[in-house]
Coordinates of C-alpha atoms and ligand atoms in Angstrom, one line a residue:
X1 CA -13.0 -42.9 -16.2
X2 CA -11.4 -43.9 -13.5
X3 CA -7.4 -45.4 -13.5
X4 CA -7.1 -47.9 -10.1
X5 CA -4.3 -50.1 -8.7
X6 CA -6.2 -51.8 -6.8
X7 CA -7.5 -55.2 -7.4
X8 CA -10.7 -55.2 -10.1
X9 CA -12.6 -57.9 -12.0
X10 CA -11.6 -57.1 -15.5
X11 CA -13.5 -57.9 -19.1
X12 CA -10.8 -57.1 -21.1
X13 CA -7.2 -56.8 -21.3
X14 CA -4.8 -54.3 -22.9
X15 CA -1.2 -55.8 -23.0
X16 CA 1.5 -53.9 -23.6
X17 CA 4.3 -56.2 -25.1
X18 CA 8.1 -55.9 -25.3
X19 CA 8.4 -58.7 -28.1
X20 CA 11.6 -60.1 -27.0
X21 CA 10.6 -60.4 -23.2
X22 CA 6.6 -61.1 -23.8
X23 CA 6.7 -64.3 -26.6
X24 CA 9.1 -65.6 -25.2
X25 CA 6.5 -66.9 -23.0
X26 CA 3.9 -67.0 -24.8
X27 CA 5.0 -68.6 -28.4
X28 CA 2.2 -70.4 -28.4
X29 CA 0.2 -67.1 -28.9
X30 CA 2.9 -65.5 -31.0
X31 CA 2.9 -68.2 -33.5
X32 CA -1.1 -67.9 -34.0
X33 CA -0.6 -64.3 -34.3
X34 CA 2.2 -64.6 -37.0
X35 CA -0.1 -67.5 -39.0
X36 CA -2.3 -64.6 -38.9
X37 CA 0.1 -62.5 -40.9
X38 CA 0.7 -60.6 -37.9
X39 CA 4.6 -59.3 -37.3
X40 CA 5.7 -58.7 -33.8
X41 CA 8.3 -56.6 -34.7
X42 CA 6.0 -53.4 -36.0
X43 CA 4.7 -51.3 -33.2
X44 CA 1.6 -52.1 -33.7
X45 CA -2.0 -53.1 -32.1
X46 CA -4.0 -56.1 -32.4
X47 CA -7.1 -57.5 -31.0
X48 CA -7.6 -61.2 -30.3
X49 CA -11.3 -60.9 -29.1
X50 CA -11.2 -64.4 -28.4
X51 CA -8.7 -64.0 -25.6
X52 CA -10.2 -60.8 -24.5
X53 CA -7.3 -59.1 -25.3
X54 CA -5.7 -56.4 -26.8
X55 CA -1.9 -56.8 -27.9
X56 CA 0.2 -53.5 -28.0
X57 CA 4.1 -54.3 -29.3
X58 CA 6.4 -52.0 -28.5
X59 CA 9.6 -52.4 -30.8
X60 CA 11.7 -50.6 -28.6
X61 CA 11.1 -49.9 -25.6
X62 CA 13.6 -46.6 -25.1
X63 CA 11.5 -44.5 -27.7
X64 CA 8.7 -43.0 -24.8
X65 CA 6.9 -41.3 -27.5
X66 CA 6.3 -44.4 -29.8
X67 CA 4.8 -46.3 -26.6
X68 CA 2.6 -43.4 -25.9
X69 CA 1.2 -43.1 -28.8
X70 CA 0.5 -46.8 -29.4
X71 CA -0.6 -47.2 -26.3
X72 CA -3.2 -44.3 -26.9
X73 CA -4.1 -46.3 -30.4
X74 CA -4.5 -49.5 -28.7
X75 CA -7.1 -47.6 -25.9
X76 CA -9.0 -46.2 -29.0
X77 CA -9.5 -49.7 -30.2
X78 CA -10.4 -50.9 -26.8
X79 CA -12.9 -47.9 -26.7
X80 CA -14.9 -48.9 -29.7
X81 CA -15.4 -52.3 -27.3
X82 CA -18.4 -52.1 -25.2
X83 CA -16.3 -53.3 -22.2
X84 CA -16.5 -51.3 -19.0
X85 CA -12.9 -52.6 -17.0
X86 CA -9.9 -53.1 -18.7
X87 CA -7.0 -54.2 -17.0
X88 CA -3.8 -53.1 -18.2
X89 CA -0.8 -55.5 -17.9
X90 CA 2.7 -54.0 -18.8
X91 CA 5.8 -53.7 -17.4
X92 CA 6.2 -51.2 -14.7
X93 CA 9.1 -49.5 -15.9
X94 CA 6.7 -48.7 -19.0
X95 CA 3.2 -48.3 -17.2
X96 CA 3.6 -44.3 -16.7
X97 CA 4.6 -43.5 -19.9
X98 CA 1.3 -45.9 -20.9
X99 CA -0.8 -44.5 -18.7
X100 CA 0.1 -40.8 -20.2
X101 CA 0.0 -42.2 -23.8
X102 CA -3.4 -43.7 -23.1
X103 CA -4.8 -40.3 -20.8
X104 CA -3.3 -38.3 -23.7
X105 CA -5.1 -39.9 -26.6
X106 CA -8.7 -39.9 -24.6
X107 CA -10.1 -36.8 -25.5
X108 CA -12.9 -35.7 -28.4
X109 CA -14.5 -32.0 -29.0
X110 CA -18.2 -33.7 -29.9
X111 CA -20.0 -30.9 -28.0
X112 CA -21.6 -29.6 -31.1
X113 CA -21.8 -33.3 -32.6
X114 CA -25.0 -35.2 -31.9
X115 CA -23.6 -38.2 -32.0
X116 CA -21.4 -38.3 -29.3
X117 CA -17.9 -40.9 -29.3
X118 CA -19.0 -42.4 -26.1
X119 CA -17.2 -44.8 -24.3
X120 CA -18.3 -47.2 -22.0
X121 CA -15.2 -47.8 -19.9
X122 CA -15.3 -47.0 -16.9
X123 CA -12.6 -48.1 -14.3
X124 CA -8.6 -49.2 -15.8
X125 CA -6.8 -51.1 -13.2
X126 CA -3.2 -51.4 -13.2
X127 CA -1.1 -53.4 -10.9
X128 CA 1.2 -51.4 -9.3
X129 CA 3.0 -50.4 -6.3
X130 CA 1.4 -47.2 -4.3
X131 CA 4.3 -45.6 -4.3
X132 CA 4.4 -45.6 -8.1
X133 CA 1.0 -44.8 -8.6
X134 CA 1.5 -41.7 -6.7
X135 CA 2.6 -40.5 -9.6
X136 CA -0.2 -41.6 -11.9
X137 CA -2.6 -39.1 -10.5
X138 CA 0.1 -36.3 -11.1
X139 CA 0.3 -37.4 -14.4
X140 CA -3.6 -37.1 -14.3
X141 CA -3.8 -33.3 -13.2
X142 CA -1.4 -32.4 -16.2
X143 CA -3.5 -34.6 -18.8
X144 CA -6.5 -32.9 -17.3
X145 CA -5.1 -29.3 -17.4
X146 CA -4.6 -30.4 -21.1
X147 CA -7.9 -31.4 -21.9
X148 CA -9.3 -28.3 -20.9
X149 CA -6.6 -26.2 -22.9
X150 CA -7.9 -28.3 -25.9
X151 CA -11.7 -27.4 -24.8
X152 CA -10.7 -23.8 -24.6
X153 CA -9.4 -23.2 -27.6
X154 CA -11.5 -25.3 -29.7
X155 CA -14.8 -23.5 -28.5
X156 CA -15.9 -21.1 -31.0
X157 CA -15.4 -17.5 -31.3
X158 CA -18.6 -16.7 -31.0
X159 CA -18.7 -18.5 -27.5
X160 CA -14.9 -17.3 -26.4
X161 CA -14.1 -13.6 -26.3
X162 CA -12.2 -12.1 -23.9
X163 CA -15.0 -11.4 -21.0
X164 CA -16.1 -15.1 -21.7
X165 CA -12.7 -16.1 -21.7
X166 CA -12.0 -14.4 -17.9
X167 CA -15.2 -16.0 -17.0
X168 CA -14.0 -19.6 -18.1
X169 CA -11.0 -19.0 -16.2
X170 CA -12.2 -18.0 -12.9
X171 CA -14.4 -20.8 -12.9
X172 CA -11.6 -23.3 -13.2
X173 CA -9.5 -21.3 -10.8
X174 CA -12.3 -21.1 -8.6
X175 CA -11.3 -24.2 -5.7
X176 CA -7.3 -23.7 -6.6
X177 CA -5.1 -21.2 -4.3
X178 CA -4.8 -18.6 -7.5
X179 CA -5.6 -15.2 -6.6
X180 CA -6.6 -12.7 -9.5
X181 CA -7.0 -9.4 -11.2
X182 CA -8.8 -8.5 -14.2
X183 CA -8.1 -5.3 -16.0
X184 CA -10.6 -3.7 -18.7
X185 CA -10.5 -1.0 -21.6
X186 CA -10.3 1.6 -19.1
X187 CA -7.5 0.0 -16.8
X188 CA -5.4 -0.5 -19.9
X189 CA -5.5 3.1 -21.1
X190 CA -4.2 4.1 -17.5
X191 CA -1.9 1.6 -18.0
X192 CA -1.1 3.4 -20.9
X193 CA -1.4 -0.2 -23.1
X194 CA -2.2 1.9 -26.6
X195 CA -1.0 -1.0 -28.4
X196 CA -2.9 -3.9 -27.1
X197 CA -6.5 -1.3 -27.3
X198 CA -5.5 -1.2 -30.8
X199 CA -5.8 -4.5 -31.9
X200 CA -9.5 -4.8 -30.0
X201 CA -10.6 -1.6 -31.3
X202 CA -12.8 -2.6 -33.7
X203 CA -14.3 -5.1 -31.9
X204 CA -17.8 -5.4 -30.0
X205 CA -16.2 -7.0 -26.8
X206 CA -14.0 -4.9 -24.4
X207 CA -10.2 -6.1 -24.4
X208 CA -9.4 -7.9 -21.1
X209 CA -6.1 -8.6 -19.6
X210 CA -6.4 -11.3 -17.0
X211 CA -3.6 -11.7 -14.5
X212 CA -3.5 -14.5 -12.5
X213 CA -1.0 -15.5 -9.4
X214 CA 0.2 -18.5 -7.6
X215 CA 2.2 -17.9 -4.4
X216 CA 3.0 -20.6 -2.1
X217 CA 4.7 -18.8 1.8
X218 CA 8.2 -21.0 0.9
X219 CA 8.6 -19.8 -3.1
X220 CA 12.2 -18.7 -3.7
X221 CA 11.6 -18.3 -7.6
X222 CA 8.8 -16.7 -9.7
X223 CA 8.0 -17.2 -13.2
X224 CA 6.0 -15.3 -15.1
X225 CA 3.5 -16.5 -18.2
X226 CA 2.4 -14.3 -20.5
X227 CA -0.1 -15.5 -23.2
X228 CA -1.2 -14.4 -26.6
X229 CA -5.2 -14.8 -26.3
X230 CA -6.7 -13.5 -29.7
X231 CA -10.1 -14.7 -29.1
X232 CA -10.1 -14.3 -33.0
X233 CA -7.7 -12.8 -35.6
X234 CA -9.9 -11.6 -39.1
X235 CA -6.7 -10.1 -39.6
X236 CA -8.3 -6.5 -39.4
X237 CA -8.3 -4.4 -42.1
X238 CA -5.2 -6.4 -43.5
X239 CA -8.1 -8.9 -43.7
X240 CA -6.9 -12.9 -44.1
X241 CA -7.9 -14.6 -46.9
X242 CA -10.8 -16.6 -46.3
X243 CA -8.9 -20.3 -46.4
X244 CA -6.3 -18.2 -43.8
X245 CA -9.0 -17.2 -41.8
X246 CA -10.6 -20.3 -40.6
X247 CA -9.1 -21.7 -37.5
X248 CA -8.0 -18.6 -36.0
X249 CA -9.9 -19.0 -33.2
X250 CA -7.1 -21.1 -32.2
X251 CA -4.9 -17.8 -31.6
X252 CA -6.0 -17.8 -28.0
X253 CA -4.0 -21.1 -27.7
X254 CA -1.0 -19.1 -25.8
X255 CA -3.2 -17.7 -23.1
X256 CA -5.4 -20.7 -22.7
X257 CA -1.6 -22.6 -22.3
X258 CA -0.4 -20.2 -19.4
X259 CA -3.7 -20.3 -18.0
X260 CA -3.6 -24.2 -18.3
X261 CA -0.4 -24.3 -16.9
X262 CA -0.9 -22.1 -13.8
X263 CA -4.3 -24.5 -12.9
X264 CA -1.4 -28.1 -12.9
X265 CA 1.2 -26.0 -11.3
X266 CA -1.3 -25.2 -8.5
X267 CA -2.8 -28.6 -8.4
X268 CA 0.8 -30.0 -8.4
X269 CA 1.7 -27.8 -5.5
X270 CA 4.9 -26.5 -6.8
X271 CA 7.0 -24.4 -4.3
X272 CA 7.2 -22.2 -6.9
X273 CA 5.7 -18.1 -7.5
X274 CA 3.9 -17.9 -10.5
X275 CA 2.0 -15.6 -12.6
X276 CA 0.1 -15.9 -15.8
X277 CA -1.0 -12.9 -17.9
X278 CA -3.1 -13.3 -20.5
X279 CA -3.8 -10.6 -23.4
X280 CA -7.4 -10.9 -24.4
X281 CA -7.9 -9.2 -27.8
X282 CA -10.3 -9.7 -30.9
X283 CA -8.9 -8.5 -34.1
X284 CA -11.7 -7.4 -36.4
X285 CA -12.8 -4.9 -39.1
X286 CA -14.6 -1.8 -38.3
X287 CA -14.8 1.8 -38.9
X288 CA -13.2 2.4 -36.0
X289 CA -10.5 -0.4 -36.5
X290 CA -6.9 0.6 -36.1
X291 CA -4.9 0.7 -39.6
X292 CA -2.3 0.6 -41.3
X293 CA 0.2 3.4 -41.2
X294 CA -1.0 4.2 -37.5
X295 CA 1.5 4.7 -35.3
X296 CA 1.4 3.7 -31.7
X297 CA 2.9 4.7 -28.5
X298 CA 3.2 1.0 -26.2
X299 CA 3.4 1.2 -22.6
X300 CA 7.1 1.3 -22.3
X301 CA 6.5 4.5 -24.8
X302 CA 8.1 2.8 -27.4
X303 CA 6.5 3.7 -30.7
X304 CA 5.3 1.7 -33.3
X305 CA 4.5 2.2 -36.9
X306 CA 1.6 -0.2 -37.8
X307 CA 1.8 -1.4 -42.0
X308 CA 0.1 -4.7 -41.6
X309 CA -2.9 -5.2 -39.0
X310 CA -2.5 -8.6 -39.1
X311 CA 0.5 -8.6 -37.2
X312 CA -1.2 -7.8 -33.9
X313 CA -0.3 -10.4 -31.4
X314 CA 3.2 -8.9 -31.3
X315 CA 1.3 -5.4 -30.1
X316 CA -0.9 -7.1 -27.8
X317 CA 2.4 -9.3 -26.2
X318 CA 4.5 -6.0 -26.1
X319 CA 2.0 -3.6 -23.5
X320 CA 1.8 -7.6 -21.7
X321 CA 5.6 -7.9 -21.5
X322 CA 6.4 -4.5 -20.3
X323 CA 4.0 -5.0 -17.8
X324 CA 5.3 -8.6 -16.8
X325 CA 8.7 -7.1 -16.6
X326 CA 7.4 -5.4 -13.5
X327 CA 7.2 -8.2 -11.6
X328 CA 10.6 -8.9 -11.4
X329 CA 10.6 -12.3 -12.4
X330 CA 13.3 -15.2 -12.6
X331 CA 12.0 -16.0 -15.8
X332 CA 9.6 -14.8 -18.2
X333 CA 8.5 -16.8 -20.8
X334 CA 5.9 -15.7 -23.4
X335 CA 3.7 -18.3 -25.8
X336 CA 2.0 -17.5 -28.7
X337 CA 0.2 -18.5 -32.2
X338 CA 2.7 -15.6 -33.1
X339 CA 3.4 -16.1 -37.0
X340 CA 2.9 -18.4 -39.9
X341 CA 6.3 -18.3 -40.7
X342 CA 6.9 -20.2 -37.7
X343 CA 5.1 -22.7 -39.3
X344 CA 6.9 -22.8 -42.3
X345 CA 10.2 -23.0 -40.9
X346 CA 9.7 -26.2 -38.1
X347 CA 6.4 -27.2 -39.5
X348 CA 2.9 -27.5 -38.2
X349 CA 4.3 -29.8 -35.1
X350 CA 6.9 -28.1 -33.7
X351 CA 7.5 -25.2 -30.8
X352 CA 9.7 -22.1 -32.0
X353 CA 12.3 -21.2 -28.9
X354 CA 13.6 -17.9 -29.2
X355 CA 15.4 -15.3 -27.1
X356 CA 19.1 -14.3 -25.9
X357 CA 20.4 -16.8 -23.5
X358 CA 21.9 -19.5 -25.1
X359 CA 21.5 -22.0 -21.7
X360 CA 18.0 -21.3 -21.2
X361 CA 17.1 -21.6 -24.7
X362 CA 18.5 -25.2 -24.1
X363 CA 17.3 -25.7 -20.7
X364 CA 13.8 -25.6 -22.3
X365 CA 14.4 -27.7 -25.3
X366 CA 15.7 -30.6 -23.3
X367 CA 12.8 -30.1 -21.0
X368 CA 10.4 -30.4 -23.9
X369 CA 11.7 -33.7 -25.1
X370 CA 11.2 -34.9 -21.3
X371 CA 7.8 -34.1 -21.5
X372 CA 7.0 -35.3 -25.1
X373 CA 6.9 -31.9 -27.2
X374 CA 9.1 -31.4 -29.6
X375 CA 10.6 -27.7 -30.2
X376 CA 13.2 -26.3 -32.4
X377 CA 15.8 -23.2 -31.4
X378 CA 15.5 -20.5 -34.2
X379 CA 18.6 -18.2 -33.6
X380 CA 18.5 -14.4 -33.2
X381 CA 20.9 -12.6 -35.5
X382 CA 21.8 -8.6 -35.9
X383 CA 20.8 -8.8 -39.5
X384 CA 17.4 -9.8 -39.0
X385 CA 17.0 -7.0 -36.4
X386 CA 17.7 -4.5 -38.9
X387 CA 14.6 -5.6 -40.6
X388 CA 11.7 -4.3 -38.3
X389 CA 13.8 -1.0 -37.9
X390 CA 11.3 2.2 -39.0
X391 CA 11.8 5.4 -40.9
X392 CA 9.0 7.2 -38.8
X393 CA 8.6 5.2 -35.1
X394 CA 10.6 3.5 -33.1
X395 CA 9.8 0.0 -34.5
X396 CA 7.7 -1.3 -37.0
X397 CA 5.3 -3.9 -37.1
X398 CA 6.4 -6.0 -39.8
X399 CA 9.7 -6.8 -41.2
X400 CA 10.9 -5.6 -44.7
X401 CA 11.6 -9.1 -45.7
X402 CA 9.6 -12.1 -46.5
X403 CA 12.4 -14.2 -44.8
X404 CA 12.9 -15.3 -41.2
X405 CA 9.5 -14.2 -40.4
X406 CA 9.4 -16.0 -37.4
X407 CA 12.5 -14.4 -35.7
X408 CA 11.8 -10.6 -36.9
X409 CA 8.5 -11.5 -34.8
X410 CA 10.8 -12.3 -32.0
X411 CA 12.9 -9.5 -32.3
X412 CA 10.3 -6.9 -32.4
X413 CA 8.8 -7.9 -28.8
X414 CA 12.4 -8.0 -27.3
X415 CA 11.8 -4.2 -27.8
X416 CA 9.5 -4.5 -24.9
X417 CA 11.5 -6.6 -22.6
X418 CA 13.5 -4.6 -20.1
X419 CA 16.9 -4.2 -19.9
X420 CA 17.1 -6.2 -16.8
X421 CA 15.1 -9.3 -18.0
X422 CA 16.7 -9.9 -21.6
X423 CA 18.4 -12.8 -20.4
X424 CA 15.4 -14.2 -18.1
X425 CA 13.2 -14.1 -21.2
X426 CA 12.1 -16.7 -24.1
X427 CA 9.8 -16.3 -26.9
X428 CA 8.1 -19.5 -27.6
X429 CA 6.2 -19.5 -31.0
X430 CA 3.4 -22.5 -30.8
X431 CA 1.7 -21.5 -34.0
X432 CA 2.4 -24.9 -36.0
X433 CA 1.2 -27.5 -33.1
X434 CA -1.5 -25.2 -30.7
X435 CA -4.1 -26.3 -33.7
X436 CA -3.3 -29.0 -36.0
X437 CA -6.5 -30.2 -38.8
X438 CA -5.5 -33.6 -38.5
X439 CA -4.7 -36.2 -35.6
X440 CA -0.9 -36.4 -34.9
X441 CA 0.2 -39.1 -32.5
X442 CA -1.3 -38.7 -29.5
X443 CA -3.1 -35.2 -30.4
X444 CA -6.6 -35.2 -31.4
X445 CA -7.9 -33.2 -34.6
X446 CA -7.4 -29.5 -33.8
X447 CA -6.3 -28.0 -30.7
X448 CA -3.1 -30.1 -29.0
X449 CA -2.5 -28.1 -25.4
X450 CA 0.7 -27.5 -27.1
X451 CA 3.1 -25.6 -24.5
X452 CA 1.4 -27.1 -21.5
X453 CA 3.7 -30.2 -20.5
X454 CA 7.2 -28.8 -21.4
X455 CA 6.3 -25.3 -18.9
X456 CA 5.1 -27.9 -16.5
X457 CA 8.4 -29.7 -17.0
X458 CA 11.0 -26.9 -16.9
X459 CA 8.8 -25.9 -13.8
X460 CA 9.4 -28.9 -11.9
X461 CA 12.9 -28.8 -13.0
X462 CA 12.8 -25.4 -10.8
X463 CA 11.6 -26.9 -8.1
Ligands
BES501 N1 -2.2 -15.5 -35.7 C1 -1.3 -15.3 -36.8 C2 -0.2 -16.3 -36.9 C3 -0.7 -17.7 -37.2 C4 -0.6 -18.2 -38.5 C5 -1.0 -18.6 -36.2 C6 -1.0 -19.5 -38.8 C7 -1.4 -19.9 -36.5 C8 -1.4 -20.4 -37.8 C9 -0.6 -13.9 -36.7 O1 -1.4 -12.9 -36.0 C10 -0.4 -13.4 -38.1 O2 -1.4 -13.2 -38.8 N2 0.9 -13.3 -38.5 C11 1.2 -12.8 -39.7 C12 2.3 -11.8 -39.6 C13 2.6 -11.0 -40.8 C14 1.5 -10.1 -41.2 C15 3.9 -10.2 -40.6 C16 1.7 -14.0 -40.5 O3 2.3 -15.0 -40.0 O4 1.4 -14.1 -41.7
ZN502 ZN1 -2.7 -11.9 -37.3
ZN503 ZN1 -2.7 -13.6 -34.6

C-alpha cells in the first residue's frame, strides 16, 4: 500500500471530521446522519456507502491518541471495502497524526492462517503540501520498523531462537549502514558471561549475543540498547505453570525493540552513535539445566545466588550491561519482558521506567507521551534494595518479598551497571504492553512493538 499526495482518482473517501468545523458545512449531511440515530459528538466511525464515504468524528481534536486510533478503526472499515484508492480528506494540522493512526492499525500476523485478511487497497492519497509530506514517509520507516518488531516476536519459538534470531537480523540490516558482531557459547565464556550461559544451558541452540552499531562520521552522542531476547522462557526447572507459559515467546520483545529501533534510527539518518545488544537465550529444562541454589560468578565477577530459574532475564541483562558499560555511552538504556510484577503494578499497557536519575527518568516519560506510549515511573528505594541482598553471594536472584517485584528486578541489574554510568542508565520494563491477547487501540492482538517509538523519540530529541 502505497500513501501519495499527489493527485489520484479516488473510489472512496475517508473523512476525518472535526464536528464543529465539518457540519457546519455540511448540515445537510449531518442532519441525515443524526435521523439515522447517529451522534456527532462520539468519536466514532460511520459509513455512508451511498456517498462513498467514510465519516471519522473526532470530538476533540487535542487528544492525538483518540484520532489515531479512530482513524486506524475507520481504515479497518474501509479495508473490509473492496475499494482499491481511498482518498483521505482531513485537516492538515491532523493528517500526520492520521496517517500514523491509520499505518499503525494496518498490520495482521495471518502467516499461519489460511485465510488471509487481505486488503485490496492499494494507493491512499492525501492532499498535502511536499513539505509536509516529507514527514509522512519518516513516519512510514518507524511504522515499518514496528511492523517487523511485531513479526518478530510473534513468530514461534520453534522458528525464533537465537541463531535464527541473528539470522533475521542481518537480513534486515543487510542494505542499512549497521556494522555487526556476533558472539557464541565460546566468546561468552572468554567473556567470562557465566550468567547469561546459564540461562541457555539447557537448551539445544547455542546462546548468541548480537551486537549491532550505527556510526555516522559527525555523532557527538552514543547510546547504547541493550535487549532482553528470551527466544523462550519455560521457566527452567522453576518451570511456569502451563497457563503462564504460553506467550512467552514474546520475551524476546526487548531485543527485537532495540534491534527494531537501531534499523529506523539508521533509516532516519540520525546524527547519532548507536549500539544495540541483544542477549539471545532460551530458558528450558534439562539435565544439564542450571538450578536453583547455583551460584554464579557474572562478568563483572559479581556473584549470584540463583533460588528461582525463572528469573533469568535479569542474568542474561547483567553479563549484557557490564559489557554495554564498556562502551562508554551517553546513555544506556535496557528493555525487557523483565517481570510480571510489572504487570501488576501499571497493568498490561504500560512501560515501567526505572533507574537513578530523576531528569532522565522524566526526559523519557515525556518523550513517550509524544510518541503515543504510555509509561509509568516506579521509584527506587533503599528498602527494596535490601531485599535481593544474599547470605551466600553477592546478590540474589530473587527478592525475599512478594512486593515491589518489579523494582527488586531493577535493583538487582544496577549491580551490573558501572559506577560511572548509574546516572546514564534506565531500566525500562515492557512486560505488560510487548504482548497483549487482545487488540488495544491501535495495537493488534499480541505483539505491540512496544518500546520502539518513545526510543525513536527521545533519540531525535538527541539529535
Ligand atoms: N519473562 C518473565 C516476565 C514476564 C511475565 C513477562 C509476564 C511477560 C509477561 C520473567 O522471566 C519472569 O518469569 N519473571 C518472574 C520473576 C520471579 C521468578 C522473581 C515473574 O515475574 O514472576
Ligand atoms: Zn522467567
Ligand atoms: Zn523471562
Amino acid at each position: 500500500m502505497k500513501i501519495t499526495n499527489k493527485k489520484t482518482t479516488c473510489d472512496y473517501s475517508l473523512v476525518i471530521a472535526n464536528n464543529s468545523d465539518y457540519f457546519k458545512r455540511h448540515s445537510r449531511l449531518a442532519k441525515e446522519l443524526y435521523v439515522l440515530g447517529f451522534n456527532a459528538d462520539d468519536d466514532t466511525c460511520i459509513n455512508a456507502s451511498g456517498e462513498k464515504t467514510i465519516f471519522c468524528f473526532v470530538k476533540d481534536k487535542n487528544d492525538k491518541e483518540g484520532l489515531k486510533i479512530n482513524a486506524s478503526k475507520a481504515f479497518a472499515m474501509a479495508k473490509k471495502l473492496k475499494i482499491s484508492n481511498l482518498e483521505l480528506v482531513c485537516n492538515a494540522d491532523l493528517a500526520l497524526d492520521v496517517i500514523e493512526g491509520i499505518l499503525l492499525g494496518d498490520y495482521s500476523f495471518d502467516k499461519y492462517k489460511s485465510q488471509k485478511n487481505k486488503s485490496h487497497i492499494k494507493t491512499i492519497y492525501v492532499k498535502m503540501s511536499d513539505k509536509l509530506f516529507k514527514q509522512v514517509s519518516q513516519i512510514e520507516t518507524i511504522t515499518q520498523s514496528v511492523h517487523f518488531v511485531r513479526d518478530l516476536v510473534n513468530e514461534t519459538p520453534e522458528n525464533i531462537f537465537p541463531q535464527s534470531f541473528v539470522r533475521h537480523a542481518q537480513n534486515a540490516i543487510k542494505d542499512l549502514p549497521i556494522s555487526q558482531k556476533v558472539l557464541s557459547d565460546k566468546d561468552l565464556e572468554k567473556e567470562g558471561m557465566n550468567a547469561f550461559l546459564a540461562v541457555n544451558r539447557a537448551s539445544q541452540h547455542g546462546a548468541r549475543l548480537l551486537h549491532l552499531t550505527y556510526k555516522p562520521k559527525t555523532a557527538k552522542k552514543r547510546v547504547v540498547l541493550v535487549g532482553k531476547g528470551l527466544t523462550y522462557d519455560s521457566g527452567g526447572l522453576s518451570i511456569k505453570p502451563g497457563d503462564y507459559m504460553v506467550t512467552m515467546k514474546s520475551d524476546k520483545s526487548g531485543a527485537s525493540a532495540v534491534l527494531g529501533t537501531i534499523i529506523a534510527v539508521a533509516k532516519l539518518g540520525l546524527d547519532l552513535e548507536v549500539h544495540a545488544i541483544m542477549g539471545l537465550a532460551e530458558n528450558m529444562v534439562g539435565g544439564d539445566a542450571y538450578k536453583p541454589d547455583d551460584i554464579l560468578c557474572a562478568r563483572n565477577k559479581k556473584t549470584i545466588e540463583v533460588r528461582n530459574t525463572d528469573a533469568e532475564g535479569r542474568l542474561v541483562l547483567a553479563d549484557c550491561l557490564s559489557y554495554a558499560c564498556e562502551l562508554k555511552p551517553d546513555y544506556i538504556f535496557d528493555v525487557a519482558t523483565l517481570t510480571g510484577a510489572c504487570v501488576v503494578a501499571l497493568g498490561e499497557y504500560t512501560i515501567g521506567i526505572m533507574g537513578h536519575n530523576d531528569k532522565l527518568k522524566s526526559k523519557m516519560s515525556i518523550a513517550a507521551t509524544k510518541a503515543g506510549e504510555l509509561t509509568g515511573i516506579l521509584p527506587f528505594n533503599r528498602y527494596l534494595k535490601r531485599l535481593i541482598k544474599s547470605e551466600i553471594a553477592d546478590v540474589s536472584n530473587t527478592s525475599s518479598s512478594r512486593y515491589g517485584g518489579a523494582i527488586t528486578a531493577g535493583l538487582f541489574l544496577d549491580n551490573f551497571v558501572d559506577e560511572k554510568y548509574k546516572q546514564k542508565w534506565l531500566h525500562l520494563d515492557i512486560a505488560g504492553p510487548a504482548y497483549v491477547q487482545k487488540s488495544w487501540g491501535y495495537n493488534p492482538f499480541g505483539a505491540s512493538g512496544a518500546g520502539l517509538r518513545m526510543l525513536v523519540e527521545f533519540m531525535r530529541g538527541l539529535n
